[in-house]
Amino acid sequence: MRKLPLAALALFCAGSSLLAQETGTDAKCATPDSIAVLGNKRVAGTTILLDAGITPGTQLNAPMVQRAIRNVFQGGQFEMVNFECALTKTTPVKAVLLIRVVERPLLDATDVIGTSAISSSTVKEKVDLVFGRPVDPAAVSLVVQHIDSVYQANGYYLARIDVETTLTENNHASIIFHVDEGSRLAVSGIRVAGNTRVSTKDIVGAMKVKPEGFFFWQKGEFDQESYAKDLGELIPQLYASRGFIDFQIQKDTLVVDRTRGKGLIDLGVAEGPQYKVGSFEVVGNRRFTQEDISHLYPFGPQGPTLTQRVTALVKRNSTPKDVFDASKWDEGTRKIKDAYSNEGYIYSQVRPVVDRQQTDSGPRVNLRWEVQEGTPAIINRIEILGNDYTAETCIRDQLSIIPGDVFNQERLINSYRSIENLGFFESPLPLPETRTANDQGDVDVVFKVKEKRTGNVNFGASMGQGTGLGGFIGLDQPNLFGKCKRGSVNWQYGRYINDLQLSYTDPALYQTRTSMTVALYRSQSQYTIANLGQSTRTGGSLRFAFPFFSARWTRLGVSYGAEAVRYGGTGLLSEVTTNSCAGCLRSTVGFDVTRDTRIEMPFPTDGSLQSFQAQFNGGPLGGTASFQRYTTEFKTFATLAKIGGEKGSPNGMKLVVGLTQKGGMVAGNAGPFFSTQEFAMGGVQYGEPLRGYPEFSITPLGFNPGTSTSNAVLQSFGNVFFSSTAELGLRISSQFYVNLFYDAGNLWAHPRDFNPTRLFRGAGIGVGTITPLGPLGLDWAYGFDRVDALGNPDPKFQLHFRLGQIFY
């Protein structure tokens, strides 16, 4: 049998004139007598013949052969398809058309190796090859392109993907994609063309993608997502804030140098004209007067707020006042929408209109708010979902809204924050949902919560040389019986301490807005801290708190307490009291007013706390001491920026600024109770904290360097104190907080000695976290005004450890 290759067959079948000139034996290939399939093991020969569409005796030509080869290939089963003609040696000679195939291997498994910067699962999602199907080289090549696009989107333009295919004897295959990530593309520079009114420095400063710099943190890593945000949002927002609302980016090119791993961003911009503010009007408003709305108009005669001035100073924005700022216009539109929502007009629409005009004085924009108020919405129902343990009445006590109220966005958010402040549910809570209840436009409000473990049982023991056996047992449940009642029992024992404390709080006594707290304690210690000596304190207190003139966040407290104390052994306390203070009793009536609007406790990000407390001891109440004690405290927090999380979502980290001021005064003689009722300052464990200084080191006589050896003296205590703290913190989560702080404070013997210009200063960094044992913190602070024993300046750092308190 003699075989003719496909090329010869194609020539032989080129046309009838050529066929007529060939010999008789070769001419038979043009009309094969039979067709045979060779090389197929998995695919049936009949299937191949049907795909080819050629039958014996058919007059062949070149287009027909090419079409048949293409049809067989389209099934995706073969790596190679050849058509050959074989002539038999029989008489007469017959032609056999041979369809020779090589089958593709079946895919058994795939894997990705070498991922590090990008998660393996993310890369494997791009491998969409189907197991049990023939391996298609084009599909494999497409997977390589998809993986490469993932790396390019994350700035890894130098990544390489190699494909390794392993075949088995039964013609099966496994494919491994080897990834060499390389380094992230570094932006060597940003070039801008066409900008004449806004400097390249300002444009680069507004971008998230920045060129590499001298310092180690200025890596200049290219990120595709950040780059897209730069082009689509940040750069246009910069120009729009300076009146260039016709701004366009005409060209953006990333020039990649793969040999150096560098990239150059080349931008071309068209700034357009700078618009100034023209006329302003409001149409369609009935609920708010023109005067009410003018207070929300950002380009009115009123000056910028303090926050706006600080922001402009930090950003060095010197945009003239009459230049149109699109960001201010958008912020004003949001405020007027919020104002309508707070009055129940949640279906209102405020359409901001910016009308560009060319005037003799230059380009201007006439601004207009077109308002469609609609009708106010009424709250139809309030649903609370997910509370499996906490009683619903306990949660509803936190609401500032009730069914039948006109919907108010501000009170809705306050209710959400109050529920979150309970601390009984996983944080952050999902934002409350509102949905239409009926055809009248009333709404249902839905709060969704998820319970978390709230109670703690803590115990431990220790053995130390010279201290013997010691330990603690504690039980704390802030949500007793799921009714928001709080109970705690704590016992600490050891050679030098035996301390038992019990407390119970009912925030809604008999389902009213009156709260009650009962506390009992017996504390026996060889020393509290430093060289105070041995004391035994036994007492208790009862406190009731009421809404202050029906205010939501302000409460008035009335309390009574009694304490007996006895001193013994050696130490400061026993030295300054007579007869070991046998029969010493303190009887106290107290009053306090507290307003607390802080949110996202225990690391607040907004709101404030103001409190004033007055305690009256002795006199007609009896006891062995007669004095009054007054303290006041002010704290305020504000969020400067949010990092991460979706817009409007409570998720993400927050940059927070905080300010705290505290003061106190004792009028009269605290007598044998001086160690707990007068004021001490320094450290974080005893008395009023001042970081950067040892315990008891701040005295009415100045800084006492001798307290560095933990020795308290009578002169360590004073009757007046003042302290202030400023902090810049990063709330990473509801469990972790880092801050930079600056403390200042002092202690005086008498109110007449008070001098707020003479304060001891400290600054440092602190870390706070919530653990199963309670709040835990670590502070490293520098005391600026420390001196040595000779009175010479001796500033230094000091490390402070605190358990049980986060904010001071």
mmCIF file of C-alpha atoms in Angstrom, residues 264-515:
data_model
loop_
_atom_site.group_PDB
_atom_site.id
_atom_site.type_symbol
_atom_site.label_atom_id
_atom_site.label_comp_id
_atom_site.label_asym_id
_atom_site.label_seq_id
_atom_site.Cartn_x
_atom_site.Cartn_y
_atom_site.Cartn_z
ATOM 1 C CA LEU A 264 6.397 56.153 35.272
ATOM 2 C CA ILE A 265 2.873 57.602 35.407
ATOM 3 C CA ASP A 266 2.274 60.067 32.612
ATOM 4 C CA LEU A 267 -0.890 62.181 32.907
ATOM 5 C CA GLY A 268 -2.364 64.747 30.571
ATOM 6 C CA VAL A 269 -5.089 67.062 31.911
ATOM 7 C CA ALA A 270 -7.405 69.780 30.651
ATOM 8 C CA GLU A 271 -8.169 72.114 33.560
ATOM 9 C CA GLY A 272 -10.870 74.246 32.009
ATOM 10 C CA PRO A 273 -11.985 77.595 33.461
ATOM 11 C CA GLN A 274 -12.183 78.362 37.181
ATOM 12 C CA TYR A 275 -15.779 79.131 38.235
ATOM 13 C CA LYS A 276 -16.774 81.570 40.939
ATOM 14 C CA VAL A 277 -20.010 81.554 42.947
ATOM 15 C CA GLY A 278 -22.897 83.502 41.435
ATOM 16 C CA SER A 279 -26.499 83.675 42.606
ATOM 17 C CA PHE A 280 -28.298 81.244 44.932
ATOM 18 C CA GLU A 281 -31.920 80.282 45.368
ATOM 19 C CA VAL A 282 -34.130 77.577 46.845
ATOM 20 C CA VAL A 283 -37.420 76.466 45.310
ATOM 21 C CA GLY A 284 -40.057 74.100 46.659
ATOM 22 C CA ASN A 285 -39.269 74.543 50.356
ATOM 23 C CA ARG A 286 -42.195 74.850 52.770
ATOM 24 C CA ARG A 287 -41.042 73.108 55.964
ATOM 25 C CA PHE A 288 -37.904 75.257 56.271
ATOM 26 C CA THR A 289 -37.766 78.974 55.651
ATOM 27 C CA GLN A 290 -35.268 80.658 53.391
ATOM 28 C CA GLU A 291 -33.438 81.872 56.494
ATOM 29 C CA ASP A 292 -33.220 78.333 57.922
ATOM 30 C CA ILE A 293 -31.750 77.005 54.701
ATOM 31 C CA SER A 294 -29.331 79.915 54.328
ATOM 32 C CA HIS A 295 -27.513 78.653 57.450
ATOM 33 C CA LEU A 296 -26.743 75.442 55.536
ATOM 34 C CA TYR A 297 -25.633 77.262 52.377
ATOM 35 C CA PRO A 298 -21.830 76.806 52.319
ATOM 36 C CA PHE A 299 -21.040 80.047 50.455
ATOM 37 C CA GLY A 300 -23.013 82.392 52.681
ATOM 38 C CA PRO A 301 -21.716 85.384 54.653
ATOM 39 C CA GLN A 302 -20.911 83.275 57.721
ATOM 40 C CA GLY A 303 -17.227 82.500 58.182
ATOM 41 C CA PRO A 304 -15.649 79.044 58.107
ATOM 42 C CA THR A 305 -15.920 76.807 61.152
ATOM 43 C CA LEU A 306 -12.935 76.015 63.372
ATOM 44 C CA THR A 307 -12.666 72.549 61.797
ATOM 45 C CA GLN A 308 -12.635 74.056 58.315
ATOM 46 C CA ARG A 309 -9.938 76.528 59.332
ATOM 47 C CA VAL A 310 -7.757 73.797 60.819
ATOM 48 C CA THR A 311 -8.253 71.625 57.722
ATOM 49 C CA ALA A 312 -7.346 74.505 55.439
ATOM 50 C CA LEU A 313 -4.255 75.223 57.517
ATOM 51 C CA VAL A 314 -3.098 71.599 57.436
ATOM 52 C CA LYS A 315 -3.750 71.246 53.714
ATOM 53 C CA ARG A 316 -2.483 74.788 53.013
ATOM 54 C CA ASN A 317 -5.521 75.455 50.873
ATOM 55 C CA SER A 318 -5.581 79.112 49.918
ATOM 56 C CA THR A 319 -8.602 78.983 47.588
ATOM 57 C CA PRO A 320 -10.355 82.385 47.519
ATOM 58 C CA LYS A 321 -13.695 82.513 49.324
ATOM 59 C CA ASP A 322 -15.748 83.355 46.220
ATOM 60 C CA VAL A 323 -14.396 80.397 44.206
ATOM 61 C CA PHE A 324 -16.873 77.544 43.811
ATOM 62 C CA ASP A 325 -15.972 74.457 45.873
ATOM 63 C CA ALA A 326 -17.879 71.378 44.707
ATOM 64 C CA SER A 327 -17.082 69.466 47.915
ATOM 65 C CA LYS A 328 -18.636 72.210 50.065
ATOM 66 C CA TRP A 329 -21.673 72.286 47.788
ATOM 67 C CA ASP A 330 -22.117 68.522 48.098
ATOM 68 C CA GLU A 331 -21.689 68.733 51.884
ATOM 69 C CA GLY A 332 -24.329 71.459 52.074
ATOM 70 C CA THR A 333 -26.707 69.338 50.006
ATOM 71 C CA ARG A 334 -26.171 66.423 52.374
ATOM 72 C CA LYS A 335 -26.886 68.625 55.382
ATOM 73 C CA ILE A 336 -30.173 69.883 54.004
ATOM 74 C CA LYS A 337 -31.211 66.303 53.199
ATOM 75 C CA ASP A 338 -30.348 65.311 56.782
ATOM 76 C CA ALA A 339 -32.353 68.265 58.086
ATOM 77 C CA TYR A 340 -35.415 67.046 56.209
ATOM 78 C CA SER A 341 -34.812 63.450 57.354
ATOM 79 C CA ASN A 342 -34.630 64.621 60.963
ATOM 80 C CA GLU A 343 -38.080 66.138 60.541
ATOM 81 C CA GLY A 344 -39.521 62.922 59.100
ATOM 82 C CA TYR A 345 -39.330 63.871 55.403
ATOM 83 C CA ILE A 346 -37.358 60.775 54.442
ATOM 84 C CA TYR A 347 -38.925 60.714 50.975
ATOM 85 C CA SER A 348 -37.941 64.303 50.248
ATOM 86 C CA GLN A 349 -35.654 64.977 47.314
ATOM 87 C CA VAL A 350 -33.117 67.775 47.129
ATOM 88 C CA ARG A 351 -31.745 68.274 43.641
ATOM 89 C CA PRO A 352 -28.584 70.412 43.508
ATOM 90 C CA VAL A 353 -28.386 72.456 40.315
ATOM 91 C CA VAL A 354 -25.132 74.011 39.127
ATOM 92 C CA ASP A 355 -25.831 76.398 36.250
ATOM 93 C CA ARG A 356 -22.655 77.441 34.422
ATOM 94 C CA GLN A 357 -22.692 81.003 33.122
ATOM 95 C CA GLN A 358 -20.202 83.116 31.170
ATOM 96 C CA THR A 359 -20.331 86.690 32.451
ATOM 97 C CA ASP A 360 -18.322 89.845 31.900
ATOM 98 C CA SER A 361 -16.500 89.168 35.174
ATOM 99 C CA GLY A 362 -15.640 85.626 34.152
ATOM 100 C CA PRO A 363 -17.141 82.133 34.490
ATOM 101 C CA ARG A 364 -19.688 81.797 37.299
ATOM 102 C CA VAL A 365 -22.087 79.188 38.603
ATOM 103 C CA ASN A 366 -25.597 80.025 39.720
ATOM 104 C CA LEU A 367 -26.610 77.565 42.429
ATOM 105 C CA ARG A 368 -30.066 76.263 43.187
ATOM 106 C CA TRP A 369 -31.616 73.651 45.467
ATOM 107 C CA GLU A 370 -34.817 72.232 44.014
ATOM 108 C CA VAL A 371 -36.751 70.626 46.872
ATOM 109 C CA GLN A 372 -39.625 68.149 46.686
ATOM 110 C CA GLU A 373 -40.635 67.720 50.301
ATOM 111 C CA GLY A 374 -43.471 65.200 50.157
ATOM 112 C CA THR A 375 -45.109 64.294 53.469
ATOM 113 C CA PRO A 376 -43.407 63.261 56.731
ATOM 114 C CA ALA A 377 -43.186 59.549 57.473
ATOM 115 C CA ILE A 378 -44.567 58.034 60.662
ATOM 116 C CA ILE A 379 -42.869 55.122 62.426
ATOM 117 C CA ASN A 380 -45.263 52.191 62.107
ATOM 118 C CA ARG A 381 -43.326 49.430 63.908
ATOM 119 C CA ILE A 382 -39.957 48.907 65.541
ATOM 120 C CA GLU A 383 -38.575 45.379 65.290
ATOM 121 C CA ILE A 384 -35.578 43.958 67.151
ATOM 122 C CA LEU A 385 -34.092 40.763 65.726
ATOM 123 C CA GLY A 386 -31.342 38.450 66.968
ATOM 124 C CA ASN A 387 -31.680 38.920 70.754
ATOM 125 C CA ASP A 388 -31.809 35.330 71.984
ATOM 126 C CA TYR A 389 -30.831 36.107 75.604
ATOM 127 C CA THR A 390 -31.247 39.827 76.231
ATOM 128 C CA ALA A 391 -34.837 40.844 77.008
ATOM 129 C CA GLU A 392 -36.450 43.004 74.349
ATOM 130 C CA THR A 393 -37.699 45.503 76.951
ATOM 131 C CA CYS A 394 -34.092 46.052 78.012
ATOM 132 C CA ILE A 395 -33.144 46.957 74.442
ATOM 133 C CA ARG A 396 -36.218 49.111 73.880
ATOM 134 C CA ASP A 397 -35.293 51.186 76.923
ATOM 135 C CA GLN A 398 -32.346 52.456 74.848
ATOM 136 C CA LEU A 399 -34.543 53.756 72.026
ATOM 137 C CA SER A 400 -35.165 57.444 71.452
ATOM 138 C CA ILE A 401 -37.974 56.653 69.033
ATOM 139 C CA ILE A 402 -41.329 54.916 69.480
ATOM 140 C CA PRO A 403 -44.072 53.765 67.079
ATOM 141 C CA GLY A 404 -46.296 56.687 66.174
ATOM 142 C CA ASP A 405 -43.426 59.203 66.215
ATOM 143 C CA VAL A 406 -42.569 61.244 63.186
ATOM 144 C CA PHE A 407 -39.456 59.626 61.756
ATOM 145 C CA ASN A 408 -36.267 61.367 62.896
ATOM 146 C CA GLN A 409 -32.908 60.318 61.458
ATOM 147 C CA GLU A 410 -30.880 61.818 64.310
ATOM 148 C CA ARG A 411 -32.882 60.055 67.026
ATOM 149 C CA LEU A 412 -32.641 56.810 65.047
ATOM 150 C CA ILE A 413 -28.832 57.018 65.051
ATOM 151 C CA ASN A 414 -28.830 57.904 68.768
ATOM 152 C CA SER A 415 -30.919 54.791 69.444
ATOM 153 C CA TYR A 416 -28.500 52.689 67.425
ATOM 154 C CA ARG A 417 -25.550 54.051 69.394
ATOM 155 C CA SER A 418 -27.278 53.452 72.733
ATOM 156 C CA ILE A 419 -27.903 49.791 71.865
ATOM 157 C CA GLU A 420 -24.276 49.396 70.805
ATOM 158 C CA ASN A 421 -23.086 51.029 74.037
ATOM 159 C CA LEU A 422 -24.788 48.290 76.052
ATOM 160 C CA GLY A 423 -21.861 46.063 75.125
ATOM 161 C CA PHE A 424 -24.036 42.947 74.942
ATOM 162 C CA PHE A 425 -23.816 42.452 71.193
ATOM 163 C CA GLU A 426 -21.091 41.947 68.626
ATOM 164 C CA SER A 427 -19.660 45.235 67.438
ATOM 165 C CA PRO A 428 -20.076 46.996 65.151
ATOM 166 C CA LEU A 429 -23.825 46.530 64.940
ATOM 167 C CA PRO A 430 -25.408 46.560 61.486
ATOM 168 C CA LEU A 431 -26.982 49.901 60.753
ATOM 169 C CA PRO A 432 -30.762 49.955 61.375
ATOM 170 C CA GLU A 433 -32.946 49.206 58.381
ATOM 171 C CA THR A 434 -35.986 51.218 57.328
ATOM 172 C CA ARG A 435 -38.635 49.860 54.997
ATOM 173 C CA THR A 436 -41.937 51.157 53.699
ATOM 174 C CA ALA A 437 -44.829 49.869 55.813
ATOM 175 C CA ASN A 438 -47.927 50.986 53.857
ATOM 176 C CA ASP A 439 -49.224 53.131 51.021
ATOM 177 C CA GLN A 440 -49.155 56.238 53.221
ATOM 178 C CA GLY A 441 -45.353 56.141 53.314
ATOM 179 C CA ASP A 442 -45.006 55.092 56.948
ATOM 180 C CA VAL A 443 -41.901 53.100 57.808
ATOM 181 C CA ASP A 444 -40.898 50.089 59.860
ATOM 182 C CA VAL A 445 -37.540 50.258 61.636
ATOM 183 C CA VAL A 446 -35.526 47.066 62.141
ATOM 184 C CA PHE A 447 -32.575 46.702 64.517
ATOM 185 C CA LYS A 448 -30.488 43.559 64.046
ATOM 186 C CA VAL A 449 -28.228 42.362 66.865
ATOM 187 C CA LYS A 450 -26.074 39.328 67.521
ATOM 188 C CA GLU A 451 -25.512 38.201 71.099
ATOM 189 C CA LYS A 452 -22.012 37.790 72.482
ATOM 190 C CA ARG A 453 -20.659 36.373 75.710
ATOM 191 C CA THR A 454 -20.814 39.076 78.375
ATOM 192 C CA GLY A 455 -20.078 37.395 81.706
ATOM 193 C CA ASN A 456 -16.577 36.684 82.993
ATOM 194 C CA VAL A 457 -15.402 34.175 85.565
ATOM 195 C CA ASN A 458 -11.768 34.789 86.463
ATOM 196 C CA PHE A 459 -9.524 32.988 88.880
ATOM 197 C CA GLY A 460 -5.836 32.461 89.414
ATOM 198 C CA ALA A 461 -3.173 31.730 92.002
ATOM 199 C CA SER A 462 0.480 32.506 92.539
ATOM 200 C CA MET A 463 3.324 31.554 94.855
ATOM 201 C CA GLY A 464 6.207 33.921 95.478
ATOM 202 C CA GLN A 465 9.184 34.086 97.760
ATOM 203 C CA GLY A 466 8.297 36.320 100.695
ATOM 204 C CA THR A 467 4.674 36.726 99.571
ATOM 205 C CA GLY A 468 3.370 33.183 99.996
ATOM 206 C CA LEU A 469 0.237 31.901 98.327
ATOM 207 C CA GLY A 470 -2.052 34.415 96.664
ATOM 208 C CA GLY A 471 -4.751 34.577 94.040
ATOM 209 C CA PHE A 472 -8.063 36.005 92.910
ATOM 210 C CA ILE A 473 -11.584 34.840 92.103
ATOM 211 C CA GLY A 474 -13.986 37.044 90.205
ATOM 212 C CA LEU A 475 -17.458 36.908 88.694
ATOM 213 C CA ASP A 476 -18.778 39.777 86.604
ATOM 214 C CA GLN A 477 -22.022 39.682 84.635
ATOM 215 C CA PRO A 478 -23.189 43.001 83.092
ATOM 216 C CA ASN A 479 -26.392 41.419 81.748
ATOM 217 C CA LEU A 480 -27.856 39.396 84.588
ATOM 218 C CA PHE A 481 -30.820 37.238 83.510
ATOM 219 C CA GLY A 482 -30.754 39.049 80.159
ATOM 220 C CA LYS A 483 -32.335 42.138 81.781
ATOM 221 C CA CYS A 484 -29.359 44.527 81.663
ATOM 222 C CA LYS A 485 -28.778 44.211 85.417
ATOM 223 C CA ARG A 486 -25.161 44.050 86.503
ATOM 224 C CA GLY A 487 -23.715 41.956 89.303
ATOM 225 C CA SER A 488 -20.133 41.292 90.327
ATOM 226 C CA VAL A 489 -18.247 39.469 93.067
ATOM 227 C CA ASN A 490 -14.476 39.822 93.380
ATOM 228 C CA TRP A 491 -12.164 38.335 95.998
ATOM 229 C CA GLN A 492 -8.403 38.808 96.096
ATOM 230 C CA TYR A 493 -6.394 37.035 98.752
ATOM 231 C CA GLY A 494 -2.787 36.591 99.783
ATOM 232 C CA ARG A 495 -0.269 37.314 102.459
ATOM 233 C CA TYR A 496 -0.563 41.063 102.061
ATOM 234 C CA ILE A 497 -4.149 41.488 100.837
ATOM 235 C CA ASN A 498 -7.657 40.154 101.470
ATOM 236 C CA ASP A 499 -10.164 42.129 99.446
ATOM 237 C CA LEU A 500 -13.866 41.236 98.933
ATOM 238 C CA GLN A 501 -16.188 43.406 96.817
ATOM 239 C CA LEU A 502 -19.836 42.885 95.848
ATOM 240 C CA SER A 503 -21.990 45.133 93.687
ATOM 241 C CA TYR A 504 -25.384 45.069 92.001
ATOM 242 C CA THR A 505 -26.864 47.576 89.531
ATOM 243 C CA ASP A 506 -30.404 47.768 88.196
ATOM 244 C CA PRO A 507 -30.576 50.334 85.366
ATOM 245 C CA ALA A 508 -34.400 50.355 85.292
ATOM 246 C CA LEU A 509 -35.740 49.898 88.807
ATOM 247 C CA TYR A 510 -39.296 48.525 88.645
ATOM 248 C CA GLN A 511 -39.351 49.255 84.886
ATOM 249 C CA THR A 512 -38.767 52.975 85.457
ATOM 250 C CA ARG A 513 -35.966 55.271 84.304
ATOM 251 C CA THR A 514 -34.529 55.244 87.814
ATOM 252 C CA SER A 515 -31.363 53.219 88.325
#
